[in-house]
């Protein structure tokens, strides 16, 4: 049912951010399908969960150490897919917000577990304003 999926999505989101904020990148890798696609702001498309993890390592080197997001809406598509969209904030270690934006994540079932398949982030900053 939708309420069960909604609860699962909130738990997935919590787990994802715990892993990301604790820099457990091997754990985070398991949250993505092996053929996942990440479309981060200001960066070319990244394909495959290993390359996605390398990207997260580079973010940390650039000073973005943790983030927060709020789900605005989600919808189940068929038996094995769902999408969500919402807002995100990326912070430095000192808690200073360095990026604010919105995102869309398409989740699909892989081995009976929800995993992020397509993850799109979009900064609210205008091009050339940084």
Short mmCIF file of C-alpha atoms in Angstrom, two decimals:
data_model
loop_
_atom_site.label_atom_id
_atom_site.label_comp_id
_atom_site.label_asym_id
_atom_site.label_seq_id
_atom_site.Cartn_x
_atom_site.Cartn_y
_atom_site.Cartn_z
CA UNK A 1 0.00 0.00 0.00
CA UNK A 2 1.01 3.64 -0.40
CA UNK A 3 1.32 4.23 3.35
CA UNK A 4 3.76 1.30 3.64
CA UNK A 5 5.83 2.63 0.73
CA UNK A 6 5.73 6.13 2.23
CA UNK A 7 7.12 4.78 5.51
CA UNK A 8 9.79 2.81 3.61
CA UNK A 9 10.78 5.96 1.67
CA UNK A 10 11.17 8.03 4.86
CA UNK A 11 13.34 5.25 6.36
CA UNK A 12 15.41 5.03 3.13
CA UNK A 13 15.91 8.78 3.15
CA UNK A 14 17.03 8.71 6.81
CA UNK A 15 19.44 5.85 6.14
CA UNK A 16 20.83 7.54 3.02
CA UNK A 17 21.57 10.75 4.92
CA UNK A 18 23.04 8.96 7.93
CA UNK A 19 25.43 7.13 5.61
CA UNK A 20 26.27 10.29 3.68
CA UNK A 21 26.73 12.46 6.77
CA UNK A 22 28.85 9.77 8.49
CA UNK A 23 30.91 9.39 5.27
CA UNK A 24 30.09 5.66 5.11
CA UNK A 25 30.59 5.58 1.35
CA UNK A 26 30.62 1.78 1.07
CA UNK A 27 27.26 1.74 2.82
CA UNK A 28 26.02 4.54 0.57
CA UNK A 29 27.08 2.58 -2.50
CA UNK A 30 24.57 -0.15 -1.57
CA UNK A 31 21.75 2.42 -1.63
CA UNK A 32 22.23 2.85 -5.42
CA UNK A 33 21.52 0.34 -8.18
CA UNK A 34 24.71 -0.87 -9.90
CA UNK A 35 23.64 1.03 -13.05
CA UNK A 36 22.52 4.16 -11.16
CA UNK A 37 22.79 7.61 -12.71
CA UNK A 38 23.65 10.72 -10.71
CA UNK A 39 23.05 14.17 -12.23
CA UNK A 40 24.61 16.61 -9.75
CA UNK A 41 24.44 20.41 -10.13
CA UNK A 42 27.17 21.86 -12.35
CA UNK A 43 28.60 18.46 -13.24
CA UNK A 44 28.23 15.96 -16.11
CA UNK A 45 26.11 12.84 -15.67
CA UNK A 46 27.78 10.08 -13.59
CA UNK A 47 26.90 6.44 -14.27
CA UNK A 48 27.45 3.46 -11.97
CA UNK A 49 27.43 3.29 -8.18
CA UNK A 50 31.25 3.13 -7.90
CA UNK A 51 31.72 6.37 -9.88
CA UNK A 52 28.93 7.98 -7.84
CA UNK A 53 30.88 7.19 -4.65
CA UNK A 54 34.03 8.75 -6.17
CA UNK A 55 31.96 11.89 -6.82
CA UNK A 56 30.82 12.01 -3.16
CA UNK A 57 34.48 11.74 -2.10
CA UNK A 58 35.28 14.77 -4.28
CA UNK A 59 32.40 16.75 -2.72
CA UNK A 60 33.88 16.21 0.72
CA UNK A 61 37.26 17.45 -0.56
CA UNK A 62 35.47 20.60 -1.80
CA UNK A 63 34.10 21.24 1.71
CA UNK A 64 30.54 19.88 1.53
CA UNK A 65 30.57 17.53 4.51
CA UNK A 66 26.88 16.93 5.15
CA UNK A 67 23.42 17.69 3.89
CA UNK A 68 19.73 17.70 4.67
CA UNK A 69 16.69 17.22 2.52
CA UNK A 70 12.95 17.41 2.77
CA UNK A 71 10.67 15.25 0.63
CA UNK A 72 7.88 17.35 -0.87
CA UNK A 73 6.04 14.64 -2.80
CA UNK A 74 6.39 11.02 -3.84
CA UNK A 75 4.47 8.66 -6.10
CA UNK A 76 4.60 4.90 -6.71
CA UNK A 77 4.85 3.85 -10.37
CA UNK A 78 3.84 0.22 -10.94
CA UNK A 79 5.23 -2.51 -8.67
CA UNK A 80 8.91 -1.70 -8.68
CA UNK A 81 9.43 2.02 -9.16
CA UNK A 82 8.75 5.23 -7.26
CA UNK A 83 9.84 8.81 -7.53
CA UNK A 84 10.22 11.61 -5.04
CA UNK A 85 11.12 15.24 -5.27
CA UNK A 86 12.08 17.77 -2.67
CA UNK A 87 14.59 20.33 -1.46
CA UNK A 88 18.19 19.95 -0.27
CA UNK A 89 20.81 21.95 1.59
CA UNK A 90 24.54 21.10 1.58
CA UNK A 91 26.61 22.27 4.56
CA UNK A 92 30.27 22.72 5.48
CA UNK A 93 31.67 21.04 8.62
CA UNK A 94 30.96 24.31 10.46
CA UNK A 95 27.28 24.14 9.51
CA UNK A 96 27.42 26.89 6.88
CA UNK A 97 25.04 26.23 3.96
CA UNK A 98 27.04 26.21 0.72
CA UNK A 99 24.33 25.05 -1.68
CA UNK A 100 20.54 25.02 -1.66
CA UNK A 101 18.48 23.35 -4.35
CA UNK A 102 15.91 20.80 -5.36
CA UNK A 103 16.12 17.17 -6.40
CA UNK A 104 14.28 14.27 -8.02
CA UNK A 105 15.11 10.67 -7.16
CA UNK A 106 13.71 7.68 -9.02
CA UNK A 107 13.92 4.51 -6.91
CA UNK A 108 13.55 1.00 -8.28
CA UNK A 109 13.37 -2.40 -6.65
CA UNK A 110 16.56 -4.44 -7.04
CA UNK A 111 16.71 -7.80 -5.23
CA UNK A 112 13.45 -6.79 -3.50
CA UNK A 113 15.01 -3.65 -1.99
CA UNK A 114 14.39 -0.04 -2.98
CA UNK A 115 17.54 1.49 -4.46
CA UNK A 116 18.20 4.90 -6.00
CA UNK A 117 18.30 4.50 -9.79
CA UNK A 118 18.30 8.08 -11.10
CA UNK A 119 19.26 10.91 -8.76
CA UNK A 120 19.05 14.48 -10.07
CA UNK A 121 20.14 17.52 -8.07
CA UNK A 122 19.62 21.08 -9.21
CA UNK A 123 21.14 24.09 -7.44
CA UNK A 124 19.08 27.23 -6.87
CA UNK A 125 22.23 29.31 -7.54
CA UNK A 126 22.26 31.04 -10.91
CA UNK A 127 25.02 30.04 -13.33
CA UNK A 128 28.02 32.29 -12.82
CA UNK A 129 26.85 33.62 -9.46
CA UNK A 130 29.42 31.71 -7.37
#
